[in-house]
Coordinates of C-alpha atoms in Angstrom, one line a residue:
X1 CA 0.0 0.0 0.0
X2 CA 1.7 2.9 -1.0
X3 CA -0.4 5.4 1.1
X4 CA -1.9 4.5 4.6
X5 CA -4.4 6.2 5.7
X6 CA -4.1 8.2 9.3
X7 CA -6.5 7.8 11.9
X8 CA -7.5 11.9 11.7
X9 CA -8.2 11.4 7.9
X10 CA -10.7 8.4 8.4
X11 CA -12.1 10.3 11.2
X12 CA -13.0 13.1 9.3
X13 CA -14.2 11.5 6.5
X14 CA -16.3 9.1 8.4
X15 CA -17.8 12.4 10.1
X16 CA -18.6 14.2 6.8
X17 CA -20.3 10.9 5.7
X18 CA -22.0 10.2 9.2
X19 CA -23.6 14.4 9.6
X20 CA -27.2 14.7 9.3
X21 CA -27.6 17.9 10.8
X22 CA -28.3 20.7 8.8
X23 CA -26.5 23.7 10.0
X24 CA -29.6 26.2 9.9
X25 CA -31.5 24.4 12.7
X26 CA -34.4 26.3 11.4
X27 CA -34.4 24.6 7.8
X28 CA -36.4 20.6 7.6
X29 CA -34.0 19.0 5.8
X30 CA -34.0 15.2 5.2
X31 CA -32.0 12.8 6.9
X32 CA -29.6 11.2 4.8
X33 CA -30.8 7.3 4.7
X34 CA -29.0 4.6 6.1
X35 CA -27.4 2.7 3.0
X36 CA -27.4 -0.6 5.9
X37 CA -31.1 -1.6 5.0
X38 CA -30.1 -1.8 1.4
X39 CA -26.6 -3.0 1.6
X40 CA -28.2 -5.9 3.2
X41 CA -30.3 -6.8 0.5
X42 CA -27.2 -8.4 -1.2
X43 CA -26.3 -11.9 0.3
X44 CA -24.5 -14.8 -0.8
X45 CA -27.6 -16.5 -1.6
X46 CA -29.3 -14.2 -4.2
X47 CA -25.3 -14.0 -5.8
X48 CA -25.2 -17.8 -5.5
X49 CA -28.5 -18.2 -7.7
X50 CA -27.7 -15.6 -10.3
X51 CA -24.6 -17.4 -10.4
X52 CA -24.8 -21.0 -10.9
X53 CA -26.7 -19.8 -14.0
X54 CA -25.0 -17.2 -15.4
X55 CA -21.5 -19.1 -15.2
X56 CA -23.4 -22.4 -15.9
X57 CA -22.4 -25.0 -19.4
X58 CA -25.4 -23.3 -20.8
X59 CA -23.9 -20.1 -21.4
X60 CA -20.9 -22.0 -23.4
X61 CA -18.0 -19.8 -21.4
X62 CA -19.3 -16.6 -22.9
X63 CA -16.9 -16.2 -25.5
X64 CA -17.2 -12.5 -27.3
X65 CA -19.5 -12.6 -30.6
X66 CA -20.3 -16.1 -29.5
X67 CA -23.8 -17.3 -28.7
X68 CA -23.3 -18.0 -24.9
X69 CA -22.0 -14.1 -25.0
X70 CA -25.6 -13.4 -26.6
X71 CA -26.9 -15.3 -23.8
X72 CA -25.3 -13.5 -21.5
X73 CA -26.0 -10.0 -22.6
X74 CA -29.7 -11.3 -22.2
X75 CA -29.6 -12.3 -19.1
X76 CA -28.1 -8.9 -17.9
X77 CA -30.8 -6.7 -19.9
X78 CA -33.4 -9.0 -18.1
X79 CA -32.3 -8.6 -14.3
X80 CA -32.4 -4.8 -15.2
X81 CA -35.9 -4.6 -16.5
X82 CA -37.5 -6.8 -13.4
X83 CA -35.5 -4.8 -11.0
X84 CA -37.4 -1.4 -12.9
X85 CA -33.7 -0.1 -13.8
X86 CA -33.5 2.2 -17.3
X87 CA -31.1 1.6 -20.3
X88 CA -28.4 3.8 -20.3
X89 CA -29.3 5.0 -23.6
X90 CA -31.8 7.4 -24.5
X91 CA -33.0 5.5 -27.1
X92 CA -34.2 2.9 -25.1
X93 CA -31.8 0.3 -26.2
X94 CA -29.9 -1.7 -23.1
X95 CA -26.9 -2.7 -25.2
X96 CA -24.6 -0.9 -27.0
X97 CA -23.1 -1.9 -29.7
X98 CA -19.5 -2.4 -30.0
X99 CA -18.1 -3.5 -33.9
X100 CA -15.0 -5.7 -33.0
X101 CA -13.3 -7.5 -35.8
X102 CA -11.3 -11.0 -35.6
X103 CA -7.2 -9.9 -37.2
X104 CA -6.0 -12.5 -39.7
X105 CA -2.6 -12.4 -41.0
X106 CA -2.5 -9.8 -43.7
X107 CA -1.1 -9.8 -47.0
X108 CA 2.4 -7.7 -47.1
X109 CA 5.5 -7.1 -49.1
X110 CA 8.0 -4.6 -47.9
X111 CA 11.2 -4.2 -49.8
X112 CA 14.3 -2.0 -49.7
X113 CA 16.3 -1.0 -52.1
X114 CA 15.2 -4.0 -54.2
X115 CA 15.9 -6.0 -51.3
X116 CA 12.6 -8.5 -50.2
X117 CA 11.9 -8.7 -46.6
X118 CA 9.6 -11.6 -44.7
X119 CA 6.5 -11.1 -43.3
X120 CA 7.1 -12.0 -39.4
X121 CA 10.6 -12.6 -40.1
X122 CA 11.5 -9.4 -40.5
X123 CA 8.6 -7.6 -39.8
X124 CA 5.2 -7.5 -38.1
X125 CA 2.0 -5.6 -38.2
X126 CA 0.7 -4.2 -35.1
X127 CA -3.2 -3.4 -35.2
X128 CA -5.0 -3.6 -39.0
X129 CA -4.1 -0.9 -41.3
X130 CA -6.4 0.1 -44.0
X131 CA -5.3 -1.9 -47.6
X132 CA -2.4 0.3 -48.8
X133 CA 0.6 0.3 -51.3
X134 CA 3.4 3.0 -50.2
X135 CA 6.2 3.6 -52.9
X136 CA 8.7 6.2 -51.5
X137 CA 12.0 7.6 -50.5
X138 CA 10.6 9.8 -48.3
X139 CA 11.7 7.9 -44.8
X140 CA 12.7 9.9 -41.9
X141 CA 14.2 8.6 -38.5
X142 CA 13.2 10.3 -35.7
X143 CA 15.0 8.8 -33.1
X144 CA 13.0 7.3 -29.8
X145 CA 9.8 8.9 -31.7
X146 CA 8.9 11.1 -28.3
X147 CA 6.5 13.5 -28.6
X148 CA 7.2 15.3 -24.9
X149 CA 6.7 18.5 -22.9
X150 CA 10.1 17.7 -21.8
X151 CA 11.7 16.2 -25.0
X152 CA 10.6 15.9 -28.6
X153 CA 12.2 13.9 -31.5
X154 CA 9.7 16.0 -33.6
X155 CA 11.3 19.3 -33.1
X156 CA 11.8 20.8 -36.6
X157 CA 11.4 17.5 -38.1
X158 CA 8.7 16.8 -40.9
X159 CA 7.5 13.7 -40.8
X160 CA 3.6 14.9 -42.8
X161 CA 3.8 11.9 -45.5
X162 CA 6.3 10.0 -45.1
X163 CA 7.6 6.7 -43.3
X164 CA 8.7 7.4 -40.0
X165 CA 11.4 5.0 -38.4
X166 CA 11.5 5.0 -34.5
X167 CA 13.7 3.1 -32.1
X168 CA 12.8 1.8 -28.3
X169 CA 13.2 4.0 -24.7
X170 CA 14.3 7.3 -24.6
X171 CA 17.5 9.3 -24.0
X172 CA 19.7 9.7 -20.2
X173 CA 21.6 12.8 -19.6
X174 CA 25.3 12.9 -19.0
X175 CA 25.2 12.4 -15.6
X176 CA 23.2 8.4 -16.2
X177 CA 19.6 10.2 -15.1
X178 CA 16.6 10.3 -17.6
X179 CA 16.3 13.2 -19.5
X180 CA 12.5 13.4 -19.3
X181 CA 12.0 12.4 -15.5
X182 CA 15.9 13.9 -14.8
X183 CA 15.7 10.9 -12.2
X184 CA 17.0 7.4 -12.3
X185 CA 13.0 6.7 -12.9
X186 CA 12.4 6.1 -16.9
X187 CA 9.0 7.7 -18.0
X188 CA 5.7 6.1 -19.8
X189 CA 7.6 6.5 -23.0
X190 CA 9.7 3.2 -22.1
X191 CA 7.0 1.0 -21.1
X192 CA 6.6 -0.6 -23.7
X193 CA 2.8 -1.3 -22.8
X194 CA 2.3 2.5 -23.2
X195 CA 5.3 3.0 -25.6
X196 CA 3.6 1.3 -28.5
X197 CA 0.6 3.4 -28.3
X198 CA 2.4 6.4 -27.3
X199 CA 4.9 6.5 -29.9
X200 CA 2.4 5.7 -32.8
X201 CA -0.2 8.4 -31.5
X202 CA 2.8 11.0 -31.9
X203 CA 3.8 10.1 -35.0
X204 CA 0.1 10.0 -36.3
X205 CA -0.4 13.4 -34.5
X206 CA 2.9 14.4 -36.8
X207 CA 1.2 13.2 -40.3
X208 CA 3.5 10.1 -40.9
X209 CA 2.3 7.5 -43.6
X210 CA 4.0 4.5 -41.9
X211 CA 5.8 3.9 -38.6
X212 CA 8.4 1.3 -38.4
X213 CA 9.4 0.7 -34.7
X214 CA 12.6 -0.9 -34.1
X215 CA 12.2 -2.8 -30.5
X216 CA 14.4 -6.1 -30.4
X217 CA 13.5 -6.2 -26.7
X218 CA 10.1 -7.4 -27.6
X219 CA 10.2 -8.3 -31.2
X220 CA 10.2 -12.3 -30.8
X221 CA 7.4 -11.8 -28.5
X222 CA 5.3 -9.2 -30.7
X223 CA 6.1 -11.3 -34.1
X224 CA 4.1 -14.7 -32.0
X225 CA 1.4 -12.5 -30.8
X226 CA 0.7 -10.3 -33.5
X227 CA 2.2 -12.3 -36.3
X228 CA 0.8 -15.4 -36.6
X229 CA -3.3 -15.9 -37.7
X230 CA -4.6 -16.5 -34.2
X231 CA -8.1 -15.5 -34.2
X232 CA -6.7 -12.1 -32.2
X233 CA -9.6 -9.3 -31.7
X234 CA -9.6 -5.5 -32.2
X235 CA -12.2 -2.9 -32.2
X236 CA -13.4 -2.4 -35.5
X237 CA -13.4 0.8 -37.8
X238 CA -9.6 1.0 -36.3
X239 CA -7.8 0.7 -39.2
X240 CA -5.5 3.5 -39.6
X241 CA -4.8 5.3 -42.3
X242 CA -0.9 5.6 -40.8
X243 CA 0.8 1.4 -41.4
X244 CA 2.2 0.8 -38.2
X245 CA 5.0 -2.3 -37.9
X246 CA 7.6 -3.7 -35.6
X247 CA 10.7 -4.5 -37.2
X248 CA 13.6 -6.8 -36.9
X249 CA 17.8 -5.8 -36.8
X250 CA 18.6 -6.6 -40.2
X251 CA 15.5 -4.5 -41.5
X252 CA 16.0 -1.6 -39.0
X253 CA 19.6 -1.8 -39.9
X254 CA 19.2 -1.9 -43.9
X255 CA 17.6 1.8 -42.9
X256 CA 19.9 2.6 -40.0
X257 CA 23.2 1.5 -40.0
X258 CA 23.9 2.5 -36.4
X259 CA 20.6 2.6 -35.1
X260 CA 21.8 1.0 -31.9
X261 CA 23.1 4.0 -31.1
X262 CA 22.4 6.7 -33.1
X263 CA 19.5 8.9 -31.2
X264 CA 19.4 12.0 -34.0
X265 CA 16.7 12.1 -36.4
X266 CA 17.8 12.7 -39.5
X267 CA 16.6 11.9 -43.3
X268 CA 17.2 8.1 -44.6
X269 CA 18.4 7.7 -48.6
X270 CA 16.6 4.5 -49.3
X271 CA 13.6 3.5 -51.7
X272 CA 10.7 1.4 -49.6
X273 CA 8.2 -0.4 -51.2
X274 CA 5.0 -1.2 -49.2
X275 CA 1.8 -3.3 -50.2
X276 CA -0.8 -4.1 -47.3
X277 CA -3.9 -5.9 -47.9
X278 CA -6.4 -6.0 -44.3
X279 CA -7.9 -10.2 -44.3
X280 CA -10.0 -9.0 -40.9
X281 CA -13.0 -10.7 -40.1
X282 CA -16.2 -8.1 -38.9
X283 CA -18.1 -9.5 -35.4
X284 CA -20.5 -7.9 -33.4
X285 CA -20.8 -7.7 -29.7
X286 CA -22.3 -5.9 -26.9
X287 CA -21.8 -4.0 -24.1
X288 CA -24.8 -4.2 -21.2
X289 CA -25.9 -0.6 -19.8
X290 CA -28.3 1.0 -17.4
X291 CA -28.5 3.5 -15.2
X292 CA -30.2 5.1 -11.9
X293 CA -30.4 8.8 -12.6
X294 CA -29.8 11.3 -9.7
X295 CA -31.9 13.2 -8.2
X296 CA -29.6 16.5 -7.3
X297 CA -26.9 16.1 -9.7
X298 CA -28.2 13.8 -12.5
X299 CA -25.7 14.7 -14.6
X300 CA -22.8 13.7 -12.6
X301 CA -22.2 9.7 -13.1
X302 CA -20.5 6.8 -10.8
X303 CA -19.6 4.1 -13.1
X304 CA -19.8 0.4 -11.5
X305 CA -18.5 -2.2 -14.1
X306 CA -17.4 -5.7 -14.3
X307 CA -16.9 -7.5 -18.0
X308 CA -19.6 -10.2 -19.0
X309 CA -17.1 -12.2 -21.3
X310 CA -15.1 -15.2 -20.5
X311 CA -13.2 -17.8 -22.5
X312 CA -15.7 -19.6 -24.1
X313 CA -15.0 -23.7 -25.3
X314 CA -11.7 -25.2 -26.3
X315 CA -10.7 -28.6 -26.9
X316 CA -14.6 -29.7 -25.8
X317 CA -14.6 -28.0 -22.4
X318 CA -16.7 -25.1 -21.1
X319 CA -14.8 -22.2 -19.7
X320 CA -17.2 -21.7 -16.9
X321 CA -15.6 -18.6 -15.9
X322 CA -17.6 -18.5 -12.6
X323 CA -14.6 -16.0 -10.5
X324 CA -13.8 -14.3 -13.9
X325 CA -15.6 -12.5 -14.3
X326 CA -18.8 -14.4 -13.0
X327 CA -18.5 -12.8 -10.0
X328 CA -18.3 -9.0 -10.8
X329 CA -21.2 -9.2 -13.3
X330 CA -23.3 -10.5 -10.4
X331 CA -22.1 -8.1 -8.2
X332 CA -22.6 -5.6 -10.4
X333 CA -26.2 -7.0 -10.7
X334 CA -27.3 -7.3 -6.8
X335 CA -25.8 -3.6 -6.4
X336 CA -27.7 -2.5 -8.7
X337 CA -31.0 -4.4 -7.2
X338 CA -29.6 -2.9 -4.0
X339 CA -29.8 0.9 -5.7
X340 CA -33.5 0.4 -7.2
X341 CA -34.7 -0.6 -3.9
X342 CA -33.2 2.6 -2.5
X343 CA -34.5 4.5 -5.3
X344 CA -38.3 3.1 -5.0
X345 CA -38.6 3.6 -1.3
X346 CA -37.5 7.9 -2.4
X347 CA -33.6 7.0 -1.3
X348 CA -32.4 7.6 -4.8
X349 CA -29.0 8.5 -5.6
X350 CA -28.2 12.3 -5.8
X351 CA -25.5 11.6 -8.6
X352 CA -26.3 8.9 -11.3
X353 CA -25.2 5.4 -11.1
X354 CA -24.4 3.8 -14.4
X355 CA -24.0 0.3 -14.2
X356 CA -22.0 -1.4 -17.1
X357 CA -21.3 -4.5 -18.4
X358 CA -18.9 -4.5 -21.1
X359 CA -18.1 -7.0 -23.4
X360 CA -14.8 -8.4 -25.0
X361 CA -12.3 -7.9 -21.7
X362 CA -10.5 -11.0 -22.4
X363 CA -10.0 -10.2 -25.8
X364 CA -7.7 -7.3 -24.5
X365 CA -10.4 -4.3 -22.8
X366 CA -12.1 -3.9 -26.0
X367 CA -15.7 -3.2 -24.5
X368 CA -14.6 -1.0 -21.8
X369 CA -12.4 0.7 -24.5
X370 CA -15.2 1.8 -26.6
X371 CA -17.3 3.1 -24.5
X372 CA -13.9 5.6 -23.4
X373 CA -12.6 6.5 -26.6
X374 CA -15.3 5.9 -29.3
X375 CA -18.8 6.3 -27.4
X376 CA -18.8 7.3 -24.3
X377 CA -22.7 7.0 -23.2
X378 CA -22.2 9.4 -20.7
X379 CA -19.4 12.4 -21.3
X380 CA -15.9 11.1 -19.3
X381 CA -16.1 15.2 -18.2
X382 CA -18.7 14.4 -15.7
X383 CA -17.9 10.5 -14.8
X384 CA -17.1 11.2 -11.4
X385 CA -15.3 7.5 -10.7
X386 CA -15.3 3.7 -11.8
X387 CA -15.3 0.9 -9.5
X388 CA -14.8 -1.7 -11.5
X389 CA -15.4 -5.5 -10.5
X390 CA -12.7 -8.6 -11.8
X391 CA -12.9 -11.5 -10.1
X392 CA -14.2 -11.0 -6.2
X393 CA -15.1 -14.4 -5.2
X394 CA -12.6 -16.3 -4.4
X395 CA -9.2 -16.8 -2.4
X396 CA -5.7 -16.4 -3.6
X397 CA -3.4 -19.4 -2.7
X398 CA -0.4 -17.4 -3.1
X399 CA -1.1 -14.4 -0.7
X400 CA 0.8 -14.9 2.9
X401 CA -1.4 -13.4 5.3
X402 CA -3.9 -16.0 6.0
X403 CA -7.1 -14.1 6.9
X404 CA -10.0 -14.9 4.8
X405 CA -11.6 -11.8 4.8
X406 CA -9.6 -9.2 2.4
X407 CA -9.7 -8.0 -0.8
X408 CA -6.9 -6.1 -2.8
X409 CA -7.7 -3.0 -4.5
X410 CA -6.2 -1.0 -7.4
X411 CA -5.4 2.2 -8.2
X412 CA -7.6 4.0 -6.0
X413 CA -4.6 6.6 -5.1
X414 CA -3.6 7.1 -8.4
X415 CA -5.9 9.9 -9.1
X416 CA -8.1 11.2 -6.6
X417 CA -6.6 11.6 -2.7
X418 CA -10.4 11.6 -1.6
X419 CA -11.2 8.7 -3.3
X420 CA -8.9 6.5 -1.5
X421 CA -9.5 8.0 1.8
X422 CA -13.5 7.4 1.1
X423 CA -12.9 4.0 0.3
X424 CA -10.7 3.6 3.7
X425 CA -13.4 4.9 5.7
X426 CA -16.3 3.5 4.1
X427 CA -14.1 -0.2 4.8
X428 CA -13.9 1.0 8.3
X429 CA -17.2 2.2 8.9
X430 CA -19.5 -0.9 7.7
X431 CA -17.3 -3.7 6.6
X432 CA -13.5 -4.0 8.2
X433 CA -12.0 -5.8 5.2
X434 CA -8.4 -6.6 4.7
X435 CA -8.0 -4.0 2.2
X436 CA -4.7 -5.8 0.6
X437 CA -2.5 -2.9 -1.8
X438 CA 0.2 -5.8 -2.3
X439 CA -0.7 -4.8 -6.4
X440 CA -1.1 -1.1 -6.7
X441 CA 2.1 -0.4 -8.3
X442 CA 1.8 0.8 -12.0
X443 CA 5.2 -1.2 -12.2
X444 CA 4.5 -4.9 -10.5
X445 CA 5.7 -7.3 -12.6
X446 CA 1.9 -8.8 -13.1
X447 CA 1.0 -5.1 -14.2
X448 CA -2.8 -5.6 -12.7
X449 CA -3.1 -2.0 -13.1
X450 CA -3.3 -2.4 -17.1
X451 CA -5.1 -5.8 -17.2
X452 CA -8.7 -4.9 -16.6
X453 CA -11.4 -2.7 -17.8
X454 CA -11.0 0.3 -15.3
X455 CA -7.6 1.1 -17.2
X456 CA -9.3 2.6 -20.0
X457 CA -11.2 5.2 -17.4
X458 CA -8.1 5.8 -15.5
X459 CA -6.0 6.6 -19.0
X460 CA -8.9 9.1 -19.4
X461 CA -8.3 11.0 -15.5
X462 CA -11.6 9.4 -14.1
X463 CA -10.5 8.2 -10.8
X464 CA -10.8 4.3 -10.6
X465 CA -10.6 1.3 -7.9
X466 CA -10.0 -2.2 -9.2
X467 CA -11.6 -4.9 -6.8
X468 CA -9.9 -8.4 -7.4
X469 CA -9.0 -11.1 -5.5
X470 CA -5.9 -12.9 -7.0
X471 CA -5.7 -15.3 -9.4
X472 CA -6.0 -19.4 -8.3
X473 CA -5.2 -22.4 -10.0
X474 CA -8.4 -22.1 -12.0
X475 CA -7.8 -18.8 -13.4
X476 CA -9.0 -19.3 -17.3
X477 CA -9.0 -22.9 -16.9
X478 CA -12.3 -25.1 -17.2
X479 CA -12.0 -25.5 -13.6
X480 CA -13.2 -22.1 -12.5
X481 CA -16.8 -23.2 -12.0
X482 CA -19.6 -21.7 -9.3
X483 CA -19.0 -24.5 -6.7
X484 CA -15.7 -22.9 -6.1
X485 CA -16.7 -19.7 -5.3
X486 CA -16.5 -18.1 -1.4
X487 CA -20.2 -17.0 -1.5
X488 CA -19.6 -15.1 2.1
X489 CA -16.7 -13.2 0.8
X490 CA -18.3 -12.7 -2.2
X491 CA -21.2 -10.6 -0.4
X492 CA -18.8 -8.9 2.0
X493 CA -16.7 -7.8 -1.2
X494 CA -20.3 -6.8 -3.2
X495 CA -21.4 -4.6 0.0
X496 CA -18.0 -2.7 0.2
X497 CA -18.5 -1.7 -3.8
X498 CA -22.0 -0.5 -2.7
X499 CA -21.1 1.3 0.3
X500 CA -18.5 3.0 -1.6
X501 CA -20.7 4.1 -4.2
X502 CA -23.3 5.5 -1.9
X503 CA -21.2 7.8 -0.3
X504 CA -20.2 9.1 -3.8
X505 CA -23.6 9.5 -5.1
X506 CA -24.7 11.1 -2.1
X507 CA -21.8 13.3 -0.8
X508 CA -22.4 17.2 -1.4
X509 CA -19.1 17.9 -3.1
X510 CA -17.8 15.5 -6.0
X511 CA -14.7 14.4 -5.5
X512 CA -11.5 16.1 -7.1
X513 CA -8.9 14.4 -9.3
X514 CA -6.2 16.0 -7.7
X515 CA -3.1 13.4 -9.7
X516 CA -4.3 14.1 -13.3
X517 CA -2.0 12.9 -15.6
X518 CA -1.1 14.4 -19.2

């Protein structure tokens, strides 16, 4: 845990959540209601139920663009109507649509100079491009390919055109420290799980035709994962106009002799031929949305998600997917009972609660990243937090302290001081979890910060918390089934989400992002 809580902060947030006194003892003003009646509401037995059927052989695993995922998005739609809970959309419509398309290996030749290069030998395509043929000696290197406040490759440089070649990390000062950080720390522009889509968006941003990324840290890796006709998913309607490819030494070499070391951008005297034809397959899936609308400040939003997809069948055996994510998606359902309840009895939520089931999270955040960066139903602006849900329901094997009853969390520091500190207190007001931070660290090695859907609200500044229990011996194995599941941690877990998002509906002052980043 990288920030502990003092006694004095809890204390004062558990008194601003507690006060329901109105300061004008002459003004009637309504207590606040106590969120106990209808955090109780959600026990293990009504998760249990909703449970064993939603993570049942019937539902096939609930691969994306599958049937069992069709299945699933029904059964999420269907909770929502008996429990008298809106779609999301104004149109009425509980799922949104989200075009995803399956990559095949395309069709490329690259030569230079006359010389022939191999696909995935020498060269890999990262994402779909549109269909393309490039014939030109208009190549420019640009060194690390940083586009920085502190450092740009870019400076004078135009790139509007042409194919851009780019080399991994970024440059140290003479004294060994980083020039962008000026610490010992490297920056986002060396991890390469932000590098690659840092370093394209800035040479998009720039104009360039093509970027050719020379990375030989990761290129064996990349060529099996993005090389090879695997039945990888994207969002749809993403192919770029700009190619974008990772290459190997002898390519990036044939352009750069000394590209090892060379860290000036300069012009490249070579003739590149380029033809790209795009063999993606279109899908369709679904992301599941409702929402309770506030009755103060309607247009302020708490975003509660958990994805609805799982693994699906291979080799003849159901990916039950009963922990992943099985467990969020009913949690995210009995919370959501848990609200309407509130809401019917005139204990509605000042802010809106948009509950969100997104599709496509095992094929790499593609539901959660859609609704950020291609259709937000709601505008991010006022999205006051996400808790998101991923995996709650059972026990890791691995973690030493022995207590039953914890749950690690993620990334609620990273953005918002007061989100953390409400968390805290709401944990030590009603519930008295564990609250484990063993994996808030941008930089563990298991990088849990990147690997589930609240990433792609945190990359956009709304303040998240990731609620996970660990992975087990059944984590995306066939094995991962509802009789496996801790049904009374699984309702302590469910109640700490709602008690959490209570107290941001309902507090007078939204919370402030005070650790925005660019």
């Amino acid at each position: 845990m990288k920030k502990l809580l003092s006694l004095f902060a809890i204390t004062v947030v558990l008194a601003a959540c507690g006060s329901s006194k109105s300061k004008d003892a002459t003004t009637t003003t309504k207590a606040p209601a106590d969120p106990t009646k209808y955090a109780e509401t959600i026990t293990s037995q009504d998760l249990k139920t909703a449970l064993y059927i939603y993570a049942g052989d019937e539902f096939e695993g609930r691969e994306t663009g599958k049937e069992g995922q069709k299945m699933a998005v029904e059964f999420i739609k269907k909770h929502y109507i008996e429990d008298g809970i809106p779609a999301a959309k104004s149109d009425g419509n509980y799922f949104q649509d989200v075009p995803l398309e399956i990559i095949a290996t395309p069709d490329v030749q690259l030569s230079i100079n006359g010389k022939s290069y191999k696909n995935i030998d020498d060269y890999v395509s990262v994402g779909a491009s549109k269909d393309a043929t490039i014939n030109t000696k208009d190549i420019v290197f640009a060194g690390y390919g940083i586009d920085d406040e502190n450092y740009s490759n870019y400076e004078g440089l135009d790139v509007k055109g042409k194919i851009v070649v780019i080399r991994s990390g970024e440059p140290k000062n003479a004294d060994g420290n980083f020039v962008i950080t000026g610490t010992d720390k490297s920056s986002k522009w060396s991890n390469m799980r932000q590098a690659f889509a840092l370093k394209q968006e800035a040479a998009k941003n720039k104009g360039a035709k093509a970027l050719l990324f020379y990375a030989p840290e990761v290129y064996a890796m990349a060529a099996n994962r993005f090389g090879r006709s695997s039945g990888r998913m994207n969002l749809a309607g993403g192919a770029e106009e700009m190619m974008y490819m990772l290459i190997n030494t002898d390519l990036a070499k044939a352009l750069v002799s000394d590209i090892d070391t060379n860290k000036k951008s300069m012009s490249i005297n070579s003739d590149v031929n380029i033809t790209y034809k795009n063999n993606s397959e279109k899908i369709s899936s679904e992301n599941v949305a409702a929402v309770i609308k506030g009755s103060e400040k309607p247009n302020e939003y708490i975003v509660i998600s958990a994805h609805l997809d799982h693994e699906g069948i291979k080799d003849g055996k159901v990916y039950n997917g009963a922990d992943d994510d099985g467990s969020g998606t009913v949690a995210v359902l009995e919370i959501a009972e848990a609200f309407a309840k509130a809401k019917k009895e005139g204990n509605g939520p000042k802010r809106s609660i948009v509950f969100l089931n997104v599709t496509g999270e095992e094929k790499g955040l593609l539901g959660s990243r859609h609704y950020t960066d291609n259709d937000p139903i709601f505008p991010l602006a006022n999205t006051v937090a996400n808790l998101n849900i991923d995996m709650i329901g059972r026990l890791d094997p691995k973690r030493e302290k022995k207590n039953r009853n914890y749950l690690y969390l993620i990334g609620s520091d990273k953005l918002s001081t007061e989100l953390h500190n409400i968390s805290e207190a709401m944990n030590t007001k009603y519930m008295n979890i564990d609250l484990d931070y063993t994996f808030n660290d941008e930089n563990d090695p298991n990088r849990y910060y990147y690997r589930s859907d609240h990433y792609n609200f945190a990359k956009n500044n709304v303040p998240v918390i990731f609620y996970f229990n660990g992975t087990h011996d059944d984590y995306h194995q066939p094995g991962d089934t509802p009789d496996k599941i801790e049904y009374d941690l699984l309702e302590n877990r469910t109640r700490l989400v709602f008690y959490t998002a209570w107290e941001l509906a309902n507090r007078d002052a939204r919370i402030t992002v005070d650790k925005a980043t660019e």
